[in-house]
PDB file of C-alpha atoms in Angstrom:
ATOM      1  CA  MET A  79     -84.055-122.535 115.120  1.00  0.00           C
ATOM      2  CA  SER A  80     -86.418-122.409 117.989  1.00  0.00           C
ATOM      3  CA  ALA A  81     -88.159-119.873 118.764  1.00  0.00           C
ATOM      4  CA  ARG A  82     -91.708-119.157 120.479  1.00  0.00           C
ATOM      5  CA  PRO A  83     -93.728-115.888 119.071  1.00  0.00           C
ATOM      6  CA  ALA A  84     -94.136-113.488 121.944  1.00  0.00           C
ATOM      7  CA  VAL A  85     -97.871-113.496 120.990  1.00  0.00           C
ATOM      8  CA  VAL A  86    -100.238-115.127 118.678  1.00  0.00           C
ATOM      9  CA  LEU A  87    -102.888-113.137 117.571  1.00  0.00           C
ATOM     10  CA  CYS A  88    -106.497-114.631 116.287  1.00  0.00           C
ATOM     11  CA  GLY A  89    -110.525-113.516 115.189  1.00  0.00           C
ATOM     12  CA  PRO A  90    -112.328-112.767 112.077  1.00  0.00           C
ATOM     13  CA  MET A  91    -111.482-111.066 109.274  1.00  0.00           C
ATOM     14  CA  GLY A  92    -111.716-107.914 109.882  1.00  0.00           C
ATOM     15  CA  SER A  93    -110.708-107.664 113.844  1.00  0.00           C
ATOM     16  CA  GLY A  94    -107.210-105.911 112.997  1.00  0.00           C
ATOM     17  CA  LYS A  95    -104.947-108.663 113.196  1.00  0.00           C
ATOM     18  CA  SER A  96    -102.403-107.543 110.738  1.00  0.00           C
ATOM     19  CA  ALA A  97    -102.772-103.382 111.792  1.00  0.00           C
ATOM     20  CA  VAL A  98    -102.477-104.244 115.237  1.00  0.00           C
ATOM     21  CA  GLY A  99     -99.883-107.276 114.853  1.00  0.00           C
ATOM     22  CA  ARG A 100     -97.494-104.608 112.780  1.00  0.00           C
ATOM     23  CA  ARG A 101     -98.076-101.916 115.852  1.00  0.00           C
ATOM     24  CA  LEU A 102     -97.670-104.430 118.488  1.00  0.00           C
ATOM     25  CA  ALA A 103     -94.649-105.884 116.534  1.00  0.00           C
ATOM     26  CA  THR A 104     -93.399-102.609 116.879  1.00  0.00           C
ATOM     27  CA  ARG A 105     -93.680-101.622 120.208  1.00  0.00           C
ATOM     28  CA  LEU A 106     -92.242-104.793 121.233  1.00  0.00           C
ATOM     29  CA  ALA A 107     -89.097-104.158 118.967  1.00  0.00           C
ATOM     30  CA  THR A 108     -89.990-107.885 117.299  1.00  0.00           C
ATOM     31  CA  GLY A 109     -90.986-109.020 113.873  1.00  0.00           C
ATOM     32  CA  PHE A 110     -94.376-109.593 112.254  1.00  0.00           C
ATOM     33  CA  LEU A 111     -95.298-112.350 110.862  1.00  0.00           C
ATOM     34  CA  ASP A 112     -99.414-112.909 109.508  1.00  0.00           C
ATOM     35  CA  SER A 113     -99.830-116.693 108.242  1.00  0.00           C
ATOM     36  CA  ASP A 114    -101.926-115.870 105.064  1.00  0.00           C
ATOM     37  CA  THR A 115     -98.954-113.590 103.735  1.00  0.00           C
ATOM     38  CA  GLU A 116     -96.415-116.700 104.303  1.00  0.00           C
ATOM     39  CA  VAL A 117     -98.916-119.226 102.650  1.00  0.00           C
ATOM     40  CA  GLU A 118     -99.039-116.592  99.790  1.00  0.00           C
ATOM     41  CA  GLU A 119     -95.394-116.130  99.514  1.00  0.00           C
ATOM     42  CA  THR A 120     -94.229-119.915  99.826  1.00  0.00           C
ATOM     43  CA  GLU A 121     -96.940-120.811  97.351  1.00  0.00           C
ATOM     44  CA  GLY A 122     -96.239-117.889  94.877  1.00  0.00           C
ATOM     45  CA  ARG A 123    -100.024-117.687  94.728  1.00  0.00           C
ATOM     46  CA  THR A 124    -103.042-115.315  96.594  1.00  0.00           C
ATOM     47  CA  VAL A 125    -105.135-117.429  99.026  1.00  0.00           C
ATOM     48  CA  ALA A 126    -107.791-116.275  96.765  1.00  0.00           C
ATOM     49  CA  GLU A 127    -105.752-118.061  93.813  1.00  0.00           C
ATOM     50  CA  ILE A 128    -105.037-121.168  95.919  1.00  0.00           C
ATOM     51  CA  PHE A 129    -109.001-121.338  97.291  1.00  0.00           C
ATOM     52  CA  ALA A 130    -109.764-121.474  93.518  1.00  0.00           C
ATOM     53  CA  SER A 131    -107.497-124.107  92.032  1.00  0.00           C
ATOM     54  CA  ASP A 132    -106.818-126.313  94.795  1.00  0.00           C
ATOM     55  CA  GLY A 133    -110.030-125.448  97.293  1.00  0.00           C
ATOM     56  CA  GLU A 134    -110.091-124.676 100.985  1.00  0.00           C
ATOM     57  CA  PRO A 135    -109.317-128.491 102.253  1.00  0.00           C
ATOM     58  CA  ARG A 136    -105.601-127.670 100.253  1.00  0.00           C
ATOM     59  CA  PHE A 137    -105.589-124.089 101.681  1.00  0.00           C
ATOM     60  CA  ARG A 138    -106.350-124.865 105.290  1.00  0.00           C
ATOM     61  CA  ASP A 139    -103.348-127.753 104.892  1.00  0.00           C
ATOM     62  CA  LEU A 140    -101.083-125.482 104.158  1.00  0.00           C
ATOM     63  CA  GLU A 141    -102.271-122.943 106.622  1.00  0.00           C
ATOM     64  CA  HIS A 142    -101.320-124.883 109.549  1.00  0.00           C
ATOM     65  CA  ALA A 143     -98.054-126.132 107.936  1.00  0.00           C
ATOM     66  CA  ALA A 144     -97.311-122.519 108.133  1.00  0.00           C
ATOM     67  CA  VAL A 145     -98.308-121.993 111.639  1.00  0.00           C
ATOM     68  CA  ALA A 146     -96.846-124.684 112.625  1.00  0.00           C
ATOM     69  CA  ARG A 147     -93.528-123.540 111.812  1.00  0.00           C
ATOM     70  CA  ALA A 148     -94.605-119.994 113.104  1.00  0.00           C
ATOM     71  CA  LEU A 149     -95.061-121.713 116.685  1.00  0.00           C
ATOM     72  CA  THR A 150     -91.685-123.053 116.869  1.00  0.00           C
ATOM     73  CA  GLY A 151     -89.354-120.666 114.203  1.00  0.00           C
ATOM     74  CA  HIS A 152     -90.254-117.083 114.914  1.00  0.00           C
ATOM     75  CA  ASP A 153     -90.201-114.861 117.624  1.00  0.00           C
ATOM     76  CA  GLY A 154     -92.287-112.111 117.019  1.00  0.00           C
ATOM     77  CA  VAL A 155     -96.363-111.192 116.477  1.00  0.00           C
ATOM     78  CA  LEU A 156     -97.721-114.011 114.863  1.00  0.00           C
ATOM     79  CA  ALA A 157    -101.468-113.423 113.072  1.00  0.00           C
ATOM     80  CA  LEU A 158    -103.268-116.270 112.105  1.00  0.00           C
ATOM     81  CA  GLY A 159    -105.925-115.998 109.052  1.00  0.00           C
ATOM     82  CA  GLY A 160    -109.398-115.814 110.436  1.00  0.00           C
ATOM     83  CA  GLY A 161    -109.823-119.514 109.776  1.00  0.00           C
ATOM     84  CA  ALA A 162    -106.807-121.341 111.005  1.00  0.00           C
ATOM     85  CA  VAL A 163    -107.835-121.860 114.430  1.00  0.00           C
ATOM     86  CA  MET A 164    -110.633-124.279 112.911  1.00  0.00           C
ATOM     87  CA  ASP A 165    -107.889-126.688 112.396  1.00  0.00           C
ATOM     88  CA  ALA A 166    -107.600-129.398 115.151  1.00  0.00           C
ATOM     89  CA  ARG A 167    -103.822-129.742 114.883  1.00  0.00           C
ATOM     90  CA  THR A 168    -103.552-125.826 114.805  1.00  0.00           C
ATOM     91  CA  GLN A 169    -105.791-125.874 118.156  1.00  0.00           C
ATOM     92  CA  GLU A 170    -102.759-128.675 119.375  1.00  0.00           C
ATOM     93  CA  ALA A 171    -100.512-125.986 118.212  1.00  0.00           C
ATOM     94  CA  LEU A 172    -101.618-123.720 120.305  1.00  0.00           C
ATOM     95  CA  ALA A 173    -102.572-125.303 123.004  1.00  0.00           C
ATOM     96  CA  ASP A 174     -98.880-126.372 123.207  1.00  0.00           C
ATOM     97  CA  TYR A 175     -97.556-123.242 122.811  1.00  0.00           C
ATOM     98  CA  ARG A 176     -99.943-121.732 125.742  1.00  0.00           C
ATOM     99  CA  ALA A 177     -98.410-124.583 127.563  1.00  0.00           C
ATOM    100  CA  ALA A 178     -95.575-123.237 127.418  1.00  0.00           C
ATOM    101  CA  GLY A 179     -95.905-119.603 128.525  1.00  0.00           C
ATOM    102  CA  GLY A 180     -97.394-118.223 124.737  1.00  0.00           C
ATOM    103  CA  VAL A 181     -99.828-115.989 125.171  1.00  0.00           C
ATOM    104  CA  VAL A 182    -102.926-115.650 122.230  1.00  0.00           C
ATOM    105  CA  ALA A 183    -104.773-112.833 122.342  1.00  0.00           C
ATOM    106  CA  TYR A 184    -108.495-113.258 120.091  1.00  0.00           C
ATOM    107  CA  LEU A 185    -109.245-109.622 118.626  1.00  0.00           C
ATOM    108  CA  GLN A 186    -112.895-109.708 118.508  1.00  0.00           C
ATOM    109  CA  VAL A 187    -115.210-107.275 116.364  1.00  0.00           C
ATOM    110  CA  GLY A 188    -118.637-106.826 115.541  1.00  0.00           C
ATOM    111  CA  VAL A 189    -119.981-107.214 111.573  1.00  0.00           C
ATOM    112  CA  ARG A 190    -120.521-102.999 111.225  1.00  0.00           C
ATOM    113  CA  ASP A 191    -116.727-102.613 112.047  1.00  0.00           C
ATOM    114  CA  ALA A 192    -115.397-105.495 110.278  1.00  0.00           C
ATOM    115  CA  MET A 193    -117.737-105.070 107.215  1.00  0.00           C
ATOM    116  CA  LEU A 194    -115.965-101.315 107.492  1.00  0.00           C
ATOM    117  CA  ARG A 195    -112.388-102.557 107.610  1.00  0.00           C
ATOM    118  CA  ILE A 196    -112.854-105.187 104.839  1.00  0.00           C
ATOM    119  CA  GLY A 197    -113.960-103.177 102.338  1.00  0.00           C
ATOM    120  CA  SER A 198    -114.047-105.063  98.845  1.00  0.00           C
ATOM    121  CA  ALA A 199    -114.226-109.123  99.363  1.00  0.00           C
ATOM    122  CA  ALA A 200    -112.641-109.741  96.241  1.00  0.00           C
ATOM    123  CA  SER A 201    -109.606-110.940  97.983  1.00  0.00           C
ATOM    124  CA  ARG A 202    -111.812-112.690 100.249  1.00  0.00           C
ATOM    125  CA  PRO A 203    -112.823-115.824  99.205  1.00  0.00           C
ATOM    126  CA  LEU A 204    -114.771-117.002 101.712  1.00  0.00           C
ATOM    127  CA  LEU A 205    -117.009-113.454 101.612  1.00  0.00           C
ATOM    128  CA  ALA A 206    -117.555-113.928  97.874  1.00  0.00           C
ATOM    129  CA  GLU A 207    -121.447-113.520  97.889  1.00  0.00           C
ATOM    130  CA  ASP A 208    -123.095-111.841 100.545  1.00  0.00           C
ATOM    131  CA  PRO A 209    -120.528-110.988 102.633  1.00  0.00           C
ATOM    132  CA  ARG A 210    -122.109-109.082 105.847  1.00  0.00           C
ATOM    133  CA  GLU A 211    -124.127-112.372 106.103  1.00  0.00           C
ATOM    134  CA  ARG A 212    -121.159-114.998 105.263  1.00  0.00           C
ATOM    135  CA  TRP A 213    -119.089-113.145 107.809  1.00  0.00           C
ATOM    136  CA  SER A 214    -121.645-113.331 110.487  1.00  0.00           C
ATOM    137  CA  ARG A 215    -122.164-116.871 109.928  1.00  0.00           C
ATOM    138  CA  LEU A 216    -118.512-117.554 110.009  1.00  0.00           C
ATOM    139  CA  ALA A 217    -117.515-115.398 113.387  1.00  0.00           C
ATOM    140  CA  SER A 218    -120.883-116.876 114.730  1.00  0.00           C
ATOM    141  CA  GLU A 219    -119.515-120.505 114.162  1.00  0.00           C
ATOM    142  CA  ARG A 220    -115.594-119.825 115.114  1.00  0.00           C
ATOM    143  CA  GLU A 221    -116.473-117.773 118.187  1.00  0.00           C
ATOM    144  CA  GLY A 222    -116.464-120.539 120.390  1.00  0.00           C
ATOM    145  CA  THR A 223    -113.400-122.257 119.167  1.00  0.00           C
ATOM    146  CA  TYR A 224    -111.761-118.397 119.228  1.00  0.00           C
ATOM    147  CA  ARG A 225    -112.131-118.019 123.090  1.00  0.00           C
ATOM    148  CA  LEU A 226    -110.909-121.644 123.770  1.00  0.00           C
ATOM    149  CA  VAL A 227    -107.681-121.015 122.331  1.00  0.00           C
ATOM    150  CA  SER A 228    -107.043-117.431 123.638  1.00  0.00           C
ATOM    151  CA  ASP A 229    -105.933-116.787 127.039  1.00  0.00           C
ATOM    152  CA  LEU A 230    -107.368-112.624 126.267  1.00  0.00           C
ATOM    153  CA  VAL A 231    -110.331-111.427 124.496  1.00  0.00           C
ATOM    154  CA  VAL A 232    -109.828-107.837 123.190  1.00  0.00           C
ATOM    155  CA  VAL A 233    -112.372-106.386 121.628  1.00  0.00           C
ATOM    156  CA  THR A 234    -111.611-103.964 118.943  1.00  0.00           C
ATOM    157  CA  ASP A 235    -115.078-102.216 117.755  1.00  0.00           C
ATOM    158  CA  ARG A 236    -114.899 -98.575 117.573  1.00  0.00           C
ATOM    159  CA  ARG A 237    -111.172 -98.937 118.950  1.00  0.00           C
ATOM    160  CA  SER A 238    -107.951 -97.566 117.020  1.00  0.00           C
ATOM    161  CA  PRO A 239    -105.113-100.277 116.463  1.00  0.00           C
ATOM    162  CA  GLY A 240    -102.846 -98.330 118.878  1.00  0.00           C
ATOM    163  CA  ALA A 241    -105.943 -98.608 121.974  1.00  0.00           C
ATOM    164  CA  VAL A 242    -105.725-102.532 121.071  1.00  0.00           C
ATOM    165  CA  VAL A 243    -101.942-102.554 121.037  1.00  0.00           C
ATOM    166  CA  ARG A 244    -101.541-101.136 124.422  1.00  0.00           C
ATOM    167  CA  GLU A 245    -104.325-103.299 125.864  1.00  0.00           C
ATOM    168  CA  ILE A 246    -102.384-106.407 124.455  1.00  0.00           C
ATOM    169  CA  ALA A 247     -98.788-104.872 126.050  1.00  0.00           C
ATOM    170  CA  ASP A 248    -100.153-104.201 129.630  1.00  0.00           C
ATOM    171  CA  HIS A 249    -101.306-108.223 129.609  1.00  0.00           C
ATOM    172  CA  LEU A 250     -98.137-108.985 128.216  1.00  0.00           C
ATOM    173  CA  SER A 251     -96.507-107.038 130.785  1.00  0.00           C
ATOM    174  CA  GLY A 252     -98.614-108.552 133.399  1.00  0.00           C
ATOM    175  CA  ALA A 253     -97.830-112.317 132.249  1.00  0.00           C
ATOM    176  CA  GLU A 254     -93.991-111.574 131.947  1.00  0.00           C
ATOM    177  CA  GLU A 255     -94.560-110.343 135.868  1.00  0.00           C
ATOM    178  CA  TRP A 256     -96.602-113.321 136.950  1.00  0.00           C
ATOM    179  CA  ARG A 257     -94.060-115.837 135.475  1.00  0.00           C
ATOM    180  CA  ALA A 258     -91.462-114.152 136.878  1.00  0.00           C
ATOM    181  CA  THR A 259     -92.718-114.169 140.580  1.00  0.00           C
ATOM    182  CA  THR A 260     -93.699-117.654 140.275  1.00  0.00           C
ATOM    183  CA  ARG A 261     -90.162-119.157 139.256  1.00  0.00           C
TER     184      ARG A 261
END
């Protein structure tokens, strides 16, 4: 199967990728795929279990493979794990996807809202110690890359998933209109 996602969502943990992605998929009448869930289903283990037994490098390899498959085989909304964009291979795959007309939306969020959304860090191996400080450091380290791989930045702080969905859907609608006039 050769397909291309309708839109790819990236951003840090707690930015709303899953909640927004599911609602956006419903609005676009398409499927939803989360790269972390895809890795878990393929491996039969949680992300936390993979980190604990195999380490982060192995998880990142599995994550990249899941993203690469989705970029060529999933035609719905794709939500990437928070660190997926840090892999150079994934950055290259996203660049190819964008060059073919795909749209990547960066869901940006501040630490306050992210911490409220994340809740318990038990299932978040990268936030095991001092979640607030660790989240802030990761978000800061990744900010430039999120922007680099994205066409659209959507601030999700103090916004409902529905409001974020409307903004992305409006952007997608405008992008489709623009493509139609340039053919």
